[in-house]
């Protein structure tokens, strides 16, 4: 079952000079910096930036978003493309600089952070969270899909996640998820 989709955030360490996305673009074109990644969806966005802007950066890879955001907070990396959940909290506290989100529209809880599309980058990207089972468990796939849907249908989850991080419930039936 595909239970959720979520946008990504483009952000910088609080110690970095750029305050806006346009300043970020100019900065990475002319300064040697690092931009961290923690997996394939993040890499796709970073690859698109490389094609568009020809930046001068290195790309340290992380096994997960927690160490990635910790190094950004600690000033060990300069910029970040990662999931919104941990990062936007730190952005609202001024501990990192949020430049843009990859969603179709601005996130309701963070209306000051523009989308890439608003900034002239014709790109919308989401990551996906899914429940996967081995083929041997195919008899249980429909049940897992139903449980995922029932869980996401709880309105209190929407209030907790959707407004804060742009998380959206998605198809939960096994056929759509497999496709």
mmCIF file of C-alpha atoms in Angstrom:
data_model
loop_
_atom_site.group_PDB
_atom_site.id
_atom_site.type_symbol
_atom_site.label_atom_id
_atom_site.label_comp_id
_atom_site.label_asym_id
_atom_site.label_seq_id
_atom_site.Cartn_x
_atom_site.Cartn_y
_atom_site.Cartn_z
ATOM 1 C CA UNK A 1 0.000 0.000 0.000
ATOM 2 C CA UNK A 2 1.154 3.512 -0.688
ATOM 3 C CA UNK A 3 0.130 5.334 2.438
ATOM 4 C CA UNK A 4 1.672 8.785 2.165
ATOM 5 C CA UNK A 5 3.460 11.174 -0.115
ATOM 6 C CA UNK A 6 5.545 14.049 1.182
ATOM 7 C CA UNK A 7 7.424 17.010 -0.308
ATOM 8 C CA UNK A 8 11.054 17.931 0.195
ATOM 9 C CA UNK A 9 12.698 21.071 1.495
ATOM 10 C CA UNK A 10 15.668 22.939 0.054
ATOM 11 C CA UNK A 11 17.419 24.581 3.002
ATOM 12 C CA UNK A 12 20.715 25.987 4.171
ATOM 13 C CA UNK A 13 22.673 26.038 7.389
ATOM 14 C CA UNK A 14 21.979 29.113 9.507
ATOM 15 C CA UNK A 15 25.632 30.128 9.020
ATOM 16 C CA UNK A 16 25.279 30.338 5.221
ATOM 17 C CA UNK A 17 25.039 33.706 3.478
ATOM 18 C CA UNK A 18 22.005 33.109 1.189
ATOM 19 C CA UNK A 19 18.645 34.062 2.676
ATOM 20 C CA UNK A 20 16.475 33.338 -0.380
ATOM 21 C CA UNK A 21 16.306 30.691 -3.088
ATOM 22 C CA UNK A 22 17.657 33.085 -5.733
ATOM 23 C CA UNK A 23 20.604 33.957 -3.475
ATOM 24 C CA UNK A 24 21.142 30.220 -2.872
ATOM 25 C CA UNK A 25 21.333 29.602 -6.640
ATOM 26 C CA UNK A 26 23.872 32.401 -7.154
ATOM 27 C CA UNK A 27 25.906 31.285 -4.153
ATOM 28 C CA UNK A 28 26.234 27.632 -5.194
ATOM 29 C CA UNK A 29 27.307 28.642 -8.676
ATOM 30 C CA UNK A 30 30.300 30.602 -7.427
ATOM 31 C CA UNK A 31 31.322 29.030 -4.104
ATOM 32 C CA UNK A 32 32.539 25.558 -3.163
ATOM 33 C CA UNK A 33 29.848 24.145 -0.863
ATOM 34 C CA UNK A 34 28.281 20.850 0.215
ATOM 35 C CA UNK A 35 24.676 19.760 -0.268
ATOM 36 C CA UNK A 36 23.577 16.630 1.547
ATOM 37 C CA UNK A 37 21.394 13.804 0.338
ATOM 38 C CA UNK A 38 19.848 10.786 2.035
ATOM 39 C CA UNK A 39 18.516 8.723 -0.822
ATOM 40 C CA UNK A 40 17.196 8.454 -4.346
ATOM 41 C CA UNK A 41 14.339 11.004 -4.223
ATOM 42 C CA UNK A 42 16.688 13.629 -2.783
ATOM 43 C CA UNK A 43 19.279 12.764 -5.428
ATOM 44 C CA UNK A 44 16.771 13.262 -8.242
ATOM 45 C CA UNK A 45 16.140 16.815 -7.044
ATOM 46 C CA UNK A 46 19.856 17.523 -6.603
ATOM 47 C CA UNK A 47 20.552 16.080 -10.080
ATOM 48 C CA UNK A 48 17.960 18.490 -11.514
ATOM 49 C CA UNK A 49 19.676 21.413 -9.754
ATOM 50 C CA UNK A 50 23.022 20.325 -11.190
ATOM 51 C CA UNK A 51 21.567 20.269 -14.687
ATOM 52 C CA UNK A 52 19.931 23.687 -14.240
ATOM 53 C CA UNK A 53 22.611 25.631 -12.380
ATOM 54 C CA UNK A 54 25.981 23.856 -12.753
ATOM 55 C CA UNK A 55 26.775 24.413 -9.047
ATOM 56 C CA UNK A 56 30.153 24.027 -7.397
ATOM 57 C CA UNK A 57 29.292 21.544 -4.644
ATOM 58 C CA UNK A 58 30.106 18.201 -3.135
ATOM 59 C CA UNK A 59 27.354 15.751 -2.223
ATOM 60 C CA UNK A 60 27.883 13.859 1.029
ATOM 61 C CA UNK A 61 25.486 10.908 1.290
ATOM 62 C CA UNK A 62 23.664 9.930 4.468
ATOM 63 C CA UNK A 63 21.869 6.817 5.621
ATOM 64 C CA UNK A 64 18.677 8.547 6.612
ATOM 65 C CA UNK A 65 17.380 12.013 7.288
ATOM 66 C CA UNK A 66 18.284 12.248 10.996
ATOM 67 C CA UNK A 67 22.085 12.345 10.553
ATOM 68 C CA UNK A 68 21.613 14.513 7.482
ATOM 69 C CA UNK A 69 19.680 17.218 9.361
ATOM 70 C CA UNK A 70 21.985 16.977 12.396
ATOM 71 C CA UNK A 71 25.027 17.752 10.249
ATOM 72 C CA UNK A 72 23.199 20.687 8.673
ATOM 73 C CA UNK A 73 22.316 22.023 12.140
ATOM 74 C CA UNK A 74 25.902 21.530 13.284
ATOM 75 C CA UNK A 75 27.296 23.393 10.286
ATOM 76 C CA UNK A 76 29.109 20.312 8.932
ATOM 77 C CA UNK A 77 27.220 20.599 5.635
ATOM 78 C CA UNK A 78 26.066 23.783 3.961
ATOM 79 C CA UNK A 79 22.795 22.878 2.253
ATOM 80 C CA UNK A 80 20.099 20.239 2.445
ATOM 81 C CA UNK A 81 17.525 18.589 0.232
ATOM 82 C CA UNK A 82 15.441 16.348 2.423
ATOM 83 C CA UNK A 83 12.083 15.556 3.885
ATOM 84 C CA UNK A 84 10.104 18.363 5.435
ATOM 85 C CA UNK A 85 9.211 16.732 8.737
ATOM 86 C CA UNK A 86 12.392 17.346 10.768
ATOM 87 C CA UNK A 87 13.640 20.329 8.811
ATOM 88 C CA UNK A 88 10.675 22.673 8.902
ATOM 89 C CA UNK A 89 10.630 22.678 12.693
ATOM 90 C CA UNK A 90 14.206 23.951 12.704
ATOM 91 C CA UNK A 91 13.390 26.454 9.973
ATOM 92 C CA UNK A 92 10.559 27.911 12.040
ATOM 93 C CA UNK A 93 13.003 28.257 14.952
ATOM 94 C CA UNK A 94 15.566 30.028 12.726
ATOM 95 C CA UNK A 95 18.120 27.224 13.110
ATOM 96 C CA UNK A 96 18.197 26.583 9.347
ATOM 97 C CA UNK A 97 17.157 28.680 6.351
ATOM 98 C CA UNK A 98 14.274 27.269 4.318
ATOM 99 C CA UNK A 99 14.510 28.296 0.648
ATOM 100 C CA UNK A 100 11.797 26.269 -1.089
ATOM 101 C CA UNK A 101 9.532 23.242 -0.937
ATOM 102 C CA UNK A 102 9.011 20.794 -3.786
ATOM 103 C CA UNK A 103 5.226 20.509 -3.367
ATOM 104 C CA UNK A 104 2.576 21.744 -5.769
ATOM 105 C CA UNK A 105 1.520 24.461 -3.320
ATOM 106 C CA UNK A 106 2.967 26.125 -0.230
ATOM 107 C CA UNK A 107 2.606 24.252 3.018
ATOM 108 C CA UNK A 108 -0.170 25.697 5.160
ATOM 109 C CA UNK A 109 1.872 25.727 8.351
ATOM 110 C CA UNK A 110 4.833 27.460 6.625
ATOM 111 C CA UNK A 111 3.332 29.940 4.176
ATOM 112 C CA UNK A 112 6.526 32.004 3.869
ATOM 113 C CA UNK A 113 8.426 29.151 2.186
ATOM 114 C CA UNK A 114 7.742 29.279 -1.583
ATOM 115 C CA UNK A 115 7.422 26.316 -3.926
ATOM 116 C CA UNK A 116 10.000 25.698 -6.636
ATOM 117 C CA UNK A 117 7.293 26.381 -9.225
ATOM 118 C CA UNK A 118 6.671 29.828 -7.733
ATOM 119 C CA UNK A 119 10.386 30.488 -8.053
ATOM 120 C CA UNK A 120 10.411 29.651 -11.756
ATOM 121 C CA UNK A 121 11.607 26.044 -11.504
ATOM 122 C CA UNK A 122 9.029 23.880 -13.234
ATOM 123 C CA UNK A 123 9.376 20.993 -10.807
ATOM 124 C CA UNK A 124 7.171 19.244 -8.269
ATOM 125 C CA UNK A 125 8.661 16.284 -6.385
ATOM 126 C CA UNK A 126 7.360 14.002 -3.671
ATOM 127 C CA UNK A 127 8.734 11.045 -1.779
ATOM 128 C CA UNK A 128 6.540 8.067 -0.954
ATOM 129 C CA UNK A 129 6.017 5.930 2.122
ATOM 130 C CA UNK A 130 4.684 2.469 1.446
ATOM 131 C CA UNK A 131 3.902 -0.842 3.082
ATOM 132 C CA UNK A 132 5.590 -3.631 1.127
ATOM 133 C CA UNK A 133 5.269 -7.369 1.540
ATOM 134 C CA UNK A 134 7.219 -10.248 0.008
ATOM 135 C CA UNK A 135 5.470 -12.136 -2.774
ATOM 136 C CA UNK A 136 4.965 -15.079 -0.413
ATOM 137 C CA UNK A 137 2.647 -12.874 1.670
ATOM 138 C CA UNK A 138 0.392 -11.929 -1.243
ATOM 139 C CA UNK A 139 -2.650 -13.376 0.545
ATOM 140 C CA UNK A 140 -2.222 -10.639 3.170
ATOM 141 C CA UNK A 141 -1.712 -7.699 0.800
ATOM 142 C CA UNK A 142 -5.366 -6.670 0.673
ATOM 143 C CA UNK A 143 -5.594 -6.689 4.483
ATOM 144 C CA UNK A 144 -2.469 -4.495 4.793
ATOM 145 C CA UNK A 145 -3.872 -2.093 2.226
ATOM 146 C CA UNK A 146 -7.128 -1.835 4.165
ATOM 147 C CA UNK A 147 -5.295 -1.270 7.470
ATOM 148 C CA UNK A 148 -3.160 1.462 5.914
ATOM 149 C CA UNK A 149 -6.251 3.177 4.508
ATOM 150 C CA UNK A 150 -8.127 2.911 7.818
ATOM 151 C CA UNK A 151 -5.160 4.410 9.651
ATOM 152 C CA UNK A 152 -4.788 7.309 7.226
ATOM 153 C CA UNK A 153 -8.538 7.962 7.232
ATOM 154 C CA UNK A 154 -8.271 9.063 10.889
ATOM 155 C CA UNK A 155 -8.741 12.819 10.678
ATOM 156 C CA UNK A 156 -6.501 13.532 13.681
ATOM 157 C CA UNK A 157 -3.527 12.275 11.615
ATOM 158 C CA UNK A 158 -4.333 14.786 8.877
ATOM 159 C CA UNK A 159 -4.294 17.648 11.370
ATOM 160 C CA UNK A 160 -0.995 16.473 12.839
ATOM 161 C CA UNK A 161 0.937 15.875 9.625
ATOM 162 C CA UNK A 162 -0.661 17.520 6.615
ATOM 163 C CA UNK A 163 -0.536 21.086 7.889
ATOM 164 C CA UNK A 164 2.942 20.781 9.359
ATOM 165 C CA UNK A 165 4.787 18.954 6.622
ATOM 166 C CA UNK A 166 2.669 18.679 3.493
ATOM 167 C CA UNK A 167 2.003 14.966 3.926
ATOM 168 C CA UNK A 168 -0.883 13.706 1.823
ATOM 169 C CA UNK A 169 -2.655 10.344 1.969
ATOM 170 C CA UNK A 170 -2.531 8.365 -1.260
ATOM 171 C CA UNK A 171 -3.850 5.235 -2.927
ATOM 172 C CA UNK A 172 -3.826 2.330 -0.535
ATOM 173 C CA UNK A 173 -5.100 -0.554 -2.607
ATOM 174 C CA UNK A 174 -2.520 -3.206 -3.586
ATOM 175 C CA UNK A 175 -3.136 -2.922 -7.350
ATOM 176 C CA UNK A 176 -2.523 0.854 -7.431
ATOM 177 C CA UNK A 177 0.451 0.554 -5.097
ATOM 178 C CA UNK A 178 2.040 -2.143 -7.271
ATOM 179 C CA UNK A 179 1.463 -0.075 -10.409
#
